[in-house]
XYZ file of C-alpha atoms in Angstrom:
342
model
C -64.032 -31.358 -7.337
C -66.078 -34.487 -8.102
C -68.223 -33.662 -5.046
C -69.399 -30.375 -6.578
C -72.582 -31.733 -8.278
C -73.596 -33.533 -5.072
C -73.034 -30.427 -2.947
C -75.028 -28.334 -5.420
C -77.956 -30.731 -5.281
C -77.899 -30.677 -1.464
C -77.518 -26.864 -1.407
C -74.303 -27.146 0.599
C -71.835 -24.271 0.045
C -68.746 -25.513 -1.766
C -65.428 -23.795 -1.102
C -62.189 -24.869 -2.807
C -58.896 -24.717 -0.900
C -55.905 -23.986 -3.124
C -52.552 -25.073 -1.676
C -50.423 -23.264 -4.275
C -49.762 -19.581 -4.891
C -52.400 -17.312 -6.446
C -50.322 -16.976 -9.623
C -50.255 -20.720 -10.236
C -53.948 -20.914 -9.332
C -54.529 -18.428 -12.168
C -52.680 -20.728 -14.562
C -54.746 -23.720 -13.423
C -58.016 -21.794 -13.770
C -57.098 -20.622 -17.279
C -55.637 -23.947 -18.400
C -58.773 -25.170 -20.280
C -58.591 -22.035 -22.468
C -54.867 -22.438 -23.091
C -55.269 -26.042 -24.192
C -58.530 -25.552 -26.089
C -58.262 -27.040 -29.570
C -59.206 -23.661 -31.090
C -56.439 -21.741 -29.279
C -52.708 -21.537 -30.092
C -50.545 -24.113 -28.375
C -48.110 -23.202 -25.595
C -45.131 -21.377 -27.022
C -46.478 -21.263 -30.553
C -46.213 -17.481 -30.737
C -43.459 -16.606 -28.236
C -41.694 -17.759 -25.093
C -44.462 -16.718 -22.711
C -47.914 -17.828 -21.633
C -50.401 -14.949 -21.636
C -53.195 -14.953 -19.069
C -55.488 -11.909 -18.972
C -54.708 -9.515 -16.138
C -51.317 -11.029 -15.293
C -47.783 -10.338 -16.378
C -46.742 -13.059 -18.871
C -45.545 -16.374 -17.433
C -42.246 -17.548 -18.943
C -42.790 -20.774 -20.836
C -39.863 -22.267 -18.915
C -41.836 -22.035 -15.640
C -44.759 -24.163 -16.853
C -44.762 -27.792 -15.612
C -43.777 -30.006 -18.571
C -46.902 -32.250 -18.272
C -49.090 -29.255 -19.174
C -47.703 -29.368 -22.700
C -49.364 -32.764 -23.219
C -53.149 -32.603 -22.742
C -53.476 -36.374 -23.156
C -51.672 -37.076 -19.874
C -53.887 -38.003 -16.928
C -52.280 -35.286 -14.758
C -53.148 -32.589 -17.296
C -56.660 -33.832 -18.087
C -57.375 -34.085 -14.344
C -56.153 -30.499 -13.826
C -58.386 -29.304 -16.665
C -61.454 -31.105 -15.315
C -60.878 -29.579 -11.876
C -60.444 -26.112 -13.391
C -63.810 -26.397 -15.124
C -65.489 -26.900 -11.748
C -63.970 -23.768 -10.164
C -66.754 -21.406 -11.337
C -69.292 -23.613 -9.554
C -67.641 -23.071 -6.147
C -68.891 -20.421 -3.750
C -65.339 -19.265 -3.172
C -61.686 -20.222 -3.452
C -59.493 -20.112 -0.350
C -55.789 -19.544 -0.980
C -52.916 -19.971 1.461
C -51.416 -16.572 0.654
C -51.820 -13.012 1.876
C -52.720 -9.721 0.248
C -49.351 -7.992 0.431
C -47.446 -10.982 -0.985
C -49.428 -11.324 -4.250
C -51.469 -8.113 -4.546
C -51.631 -7.810 -8.343
C -52.559 -11.454 -8.934
C -55.270 -11.455 -6.268
C -56.697 -8.242 -7.714
C -56.739 -9.738 -11.232
C -58.515 -12.862 -9.979
C -61.126 -10.899 -8.040
C -61.956 -8.198 -10.593
C -62.699 -10.709 -13.342
C -59.659 -9.999 -15.507
C -58.340 -13.595 -15.360
C -61.788 -15.148 -15.859
C -65.114 -13.380 -15.513
C -66.886 -16.438 -14.084
C -64.600 -17.231 -11.147
C -66.023 -17.003 -7.620
C -64.356 -14.722 -5.038
C -60.767 -15.671 -4.213
C -60.033 -15.285 -0.501
C -56.425 -15.014 0.756
C -56.410 -16.646 4.213
C -52.684 -17.242 4.770
C -50.156 -17.850 5.940
C -52.071 -20.770 7.445
C -50.995 -21.684 10.934
C -49.362 -25.145 10.917
C -50.947 -27.927 12.917
C -49.028 -28.433 16.147
C -47.237 -31.719 15.585
C -44.965 -33.383 18.044
C -41.453 -32.046 18.029
C -38.987 -33.556 15.605
C -35.394 -34.383 16.312
C -33.965 -32.166 19.033
C -31.627 -29.655 17.423
C -29.959 -28.106 20.440
C -27.014 -27.306 18.150
C -28.982 -24.309 16.880
C -29.068 -22.804 20.358
C -25.292 -22.344 20.263
C -25.274 -20.426 16.958
C -25.307 -16.662 16.412
C -28.518 -14.884 15.441
C -29.399 -15.259 11.723
C -26.090 -16.994 10.989
C -27.354 -20.442 9.960
C -28.644 -21.465 6.541
C -31.362 -24.120 6.674
C -31.357 -26.574 3.751
C -34.409 -28.733 3.083
C -36.159 -29.817 -0.111
C -39.362 -31.320 1.281
C -40.614 -34.883 1.371
C -41.231 -35.291 -2.351
C -37.785 -34.321 -3.629
C -34.738 -36.580 -3.729
C -31.356 -35.690 -5.205
C -28.879 -37.898 -6.975
C -25.780 -38.910 -5.059
C -23.644 -36.698 -7.315
C -25.843 -33.676 -6.626
C -25.856 -34.379 -2.893
C -22.060 -34.325 -2.866
C -21.964 -31.077 -4.851
C -24.460 -29.506 -2.471
C -22.282 -30.562 0.457
C -19.285 -29.021 -1.276
C -21.243 -25.820 -1.852
C -22.319 -25.532 1.756
C -18.739 -26.044 2.858
C -17.484 -23.424 0.391
C -20.054 -20.871 1.550
C -18.382 -20.583 4.944
C -21.825 -20.356 6.600
C -23.041 -22.545 9.450
C -25.747 -24.834 8.111
C -28.478 -27.263 9.092
C -29.111 -29.706 6.245
C -32.045 -32.133 6.211
C -30.795 -34.724 3.744
C -32.959 -37.011 1.608
C -31.787 -39.500 -0.967
C -35.239 -40.930 -1.743
C -38.842 -39.735 -1.760
C -41.066 -39.954 1.283
C -42.861 -43.076 0.076
C -39.665 -45.004 -0.627
C -37.323 -46.611 1.839
C -34.314 -44.391 2.546
C -31.611 -46.696 3.795
C -28.370 -44.981 2.766
C -26.330 -43.610 5.638
C -25.065 -40.033 5.725
C -21.480 -41.300 5.741
C -22.111 -43.279 2.532
C -23.611 -40.260 0.783
C -21.163 -37.592 1.865
C -18.066 -39.432 3.051
C -16.450 -39.459 6.477
C -13.954 -36.754 5.534
C -16.756 -34.257 4.775
C -18.455 -34.875 8.107
C -15.134 -34.480 9.881
C -14.404 -31.175 8.155
C -17.788 -29.600 8.943
C -18.361 -31.010 12.434
C -17.817 -27.629 14.111
C -19.788 -25.624 11.562
C -22.629 -27.701 10.191
C -25.056 -30.461 11.008
C -26.600 -33.008 8.633
C -29.676 -35.021 9.648
C -31.759 -37.669 7.910
C -34.602 -37.564 10.429
C -37.867 -35.642 10.217
C -37.596 -32.174 11.743
C -40.311 -29.744 12.755
C -39.758 -27.157 10.024
C -41.834 -24.480 11.729
C -39.728 -24.888 14.853
C -36.523 -24.610 12.804
C -37.618 -21.531 10.837
C -38.775 -19.823 14.037
C -35.353 -20.251 15.646
C -33.437 -16.951 15.895
C -30.255 -18.595 14.553
C -31.814 -19.239 11.115
C -30.926 -16.542 8.582
C -31.666 -18.182 5.244
C -33.479 -21.121 3.673
C -32.321 -23.176 0.664
C -35.611 -24.676 -0.481
C -37.416 -26.519 -3.268
C -39.912 -23.622 -3.151
C -42.918 -25.692 -2.172
C -45.693 -23.234 -1.346
C -46.202 -24.412 2.246
C -42.468 -23.940 2.872
C -42.594 -20.451 1.347
C -45.496 -19.414 3.561
C -43.807 -20.870 6.647
C -40.667 -18.901 5.800
C -42.784 -15.767 5.349
C -44.270 -16.210 8.827
C -40.779 -15.993 10.315
C -39.073 -13.633 7.886
C -36.518 -16.131 6.541
C -35.389 -15.302 2.963
C -35.107 -18.088 0.381
C -32.690 -19.429 -2.165
C -35.219 -21.192 -4.410
C -34.160 -24.362 -6.230
C -37.398 -25.674 -7.820
C -37.323 -29.304 -9.048
C -40.848 -29.823 -10.438
C -44.545 -28.966 -10.507
C -45.656 -25.457 -9.563
C -42.318 -24.595 -7.991
C -40.857 -22.498 -10.820
C -43.917 -20.258 -10.855
C -43.627 -20.053 -7.066
C -39.924 -19.175 -7.329
C -40.838 -16.306 -9.643
C -43.425 -15.104 -7.098
C -40.812 -15.274 -4.319
C -38.325 -13.312 -6.410
C -40.885 -10.681 -7.451
C -41.849 -10.209 -3.802
C -38.192 -9.433 -3.035
C -38.222 -12.336 -0.615
C -35.593 -14.545 -2.222
C -33.281 -15.375 -5.092
C -33.702 -17.930 -7.851
C -31.044 -19.176 -10.275
C -32.975 -20.022 -13.422
C -30.194 -21.837 -15.240
C -29.998 -24.513 -12.535
C -32.912 -26.019 -14.459
C -35.639 -28.402 -13.364
C -34.531 -30.975 -10.803
C -32.021 -33.415 -12.230
C -31.551 -31.604 -15.552
C -27.918 -31.051 -14.681
C -25.613 -31.425 -11.709
C -25.094 -27.958 -10.238
C -21.522 -27.604 -9.057
C -20.514 -26.797 -5.509
C -18.785 -23.577 -6.504
C -22.050 -22.173 -7.920
C -24.055 -23.317 -4.905
C -21.573 -21.904 -2.423
C -21.602 -18.506 -4.116
C -25.394 -18.280 -4.062
C -25.632 -19.410 -0.426
C -23.101 -16.742 0.531
C -25.136 -14.157 -1.405
C -28.330 -15.237 0.351
C -26.775 -14.928 3.800
C -24.967 -11.626 3.237
C -27.593 -9.606 1.323
C -28.802 -6.950 3.772
C -31.462 -5.660 1.374
C -32.922 -9.155 1.091
C -32.827 -9.627 4.852
C -34.585 -6.313 5.465
C -37.261 -7.195 2.926
C -37.738 -10.564 4.644
C -38.373 -8.738 7.915
C -40.987 -6.594 6.148
C -42.653 -9.734 4.761
C -42.745 -11.225 8.256
C -44.514 -8.100 9.547
C -46.952 -8.099 6.601
C -47.724 -11.787 7.196
C -48.218 -11.234 10.919
C -50.653 -8.394 10.298
C -52.563 -10.447 7.730
C -53.306 -13.403 10.013
C -53.037 -11.986 13.535
C -54.553 -8.489 13.437
C -58.338 -8.234 13.720
C -58.358 -6.041 10.606
C -55.727 -8.096 8.798
C -56.627 -9.115 5.246
C -56.499 -12.871 5.892
C -58.290 -12.668 9.231
C -61.078 -10.558 7.728
C -61.426 -12.899 4.755
C -61.697 -15.995 6.938
C -64.106 -14.376 9.416
C -66.226 -13.151 6.492
C -66.555 -16.700 5.152
C -67.479 -18.036 8.587
C -70.127 -15.321 8.946
C -71.553 -16.111 5.490
C -71.837 -19.794 6.421
C -73.425 -18.929 9.761
C -76.059 -16.742 8.109
C -76.752 -19.426 5.506
C -77.287 -21.973 8.280
C -79.766 -19.767 10.161
C -81.649 -18.619 7.040
């Protein structure tokens, strides 16, 4: 956002790319008004945050740093939000049928009258990286029988929670592929799987599950016909990747925008979210609870059918010539082309 004044002076069109959902983008855009010294503080009147044009956001979904405007994270978010009206447009990695009401509210001026057009251009196609660890084990599993468990690069669980998650996966009775992390991406992860889970666990699940500590190509995993469900931290990129391949989610949000995203996933009928599991690390969720929810995720035919509908909606949005995301992106390219030749 700090480039905006320079781009304005040079008459270079400035587009902002949002990497979260449209609903959280609305919260970010409206944040300066929520924290304004003349407005009521979060939660002063009730348990919801009210943004014009949107259904109320539960206070419990708001990232805790937003309650403290003196924090650098919050002040930086506010300063960025104030630059949004100066952009020519905002590109969002979402698609029309996934967040229709929020996109409509953003684009008809109900959220803020001074926002530029918000263009849904997702799900974005992932960059073709080299393949991760070879997971030939998946090829031997039945269609949509395997639950994929991964919490992204920025989320690490305590050893106690890791063991409870292992217990839950075992209790679920479902085949599983678990990408295990005990530290964040920028910290050295030296603990062995055996030390975290115990040899007896690995022995018990050797014919039904696989646990890896290596990087895997998530797109490749989600595209595999054996994958039938995804236990996820509800990072927005992961949600959109799951939407591309019609894989329903069990959302377990640990921080940041991920509770708002989990609500979006649930409202879209694309997944389930257990609110009382709390923010990451608030409490150790027991294996019995986890196992029950994994079993529900993998056996819910209504959820699976809705996931297939989402996959078709996503495909139409970014593949069809008249798809909402394709049209939005081509429209931006045409606007830039005309501006260049003018």
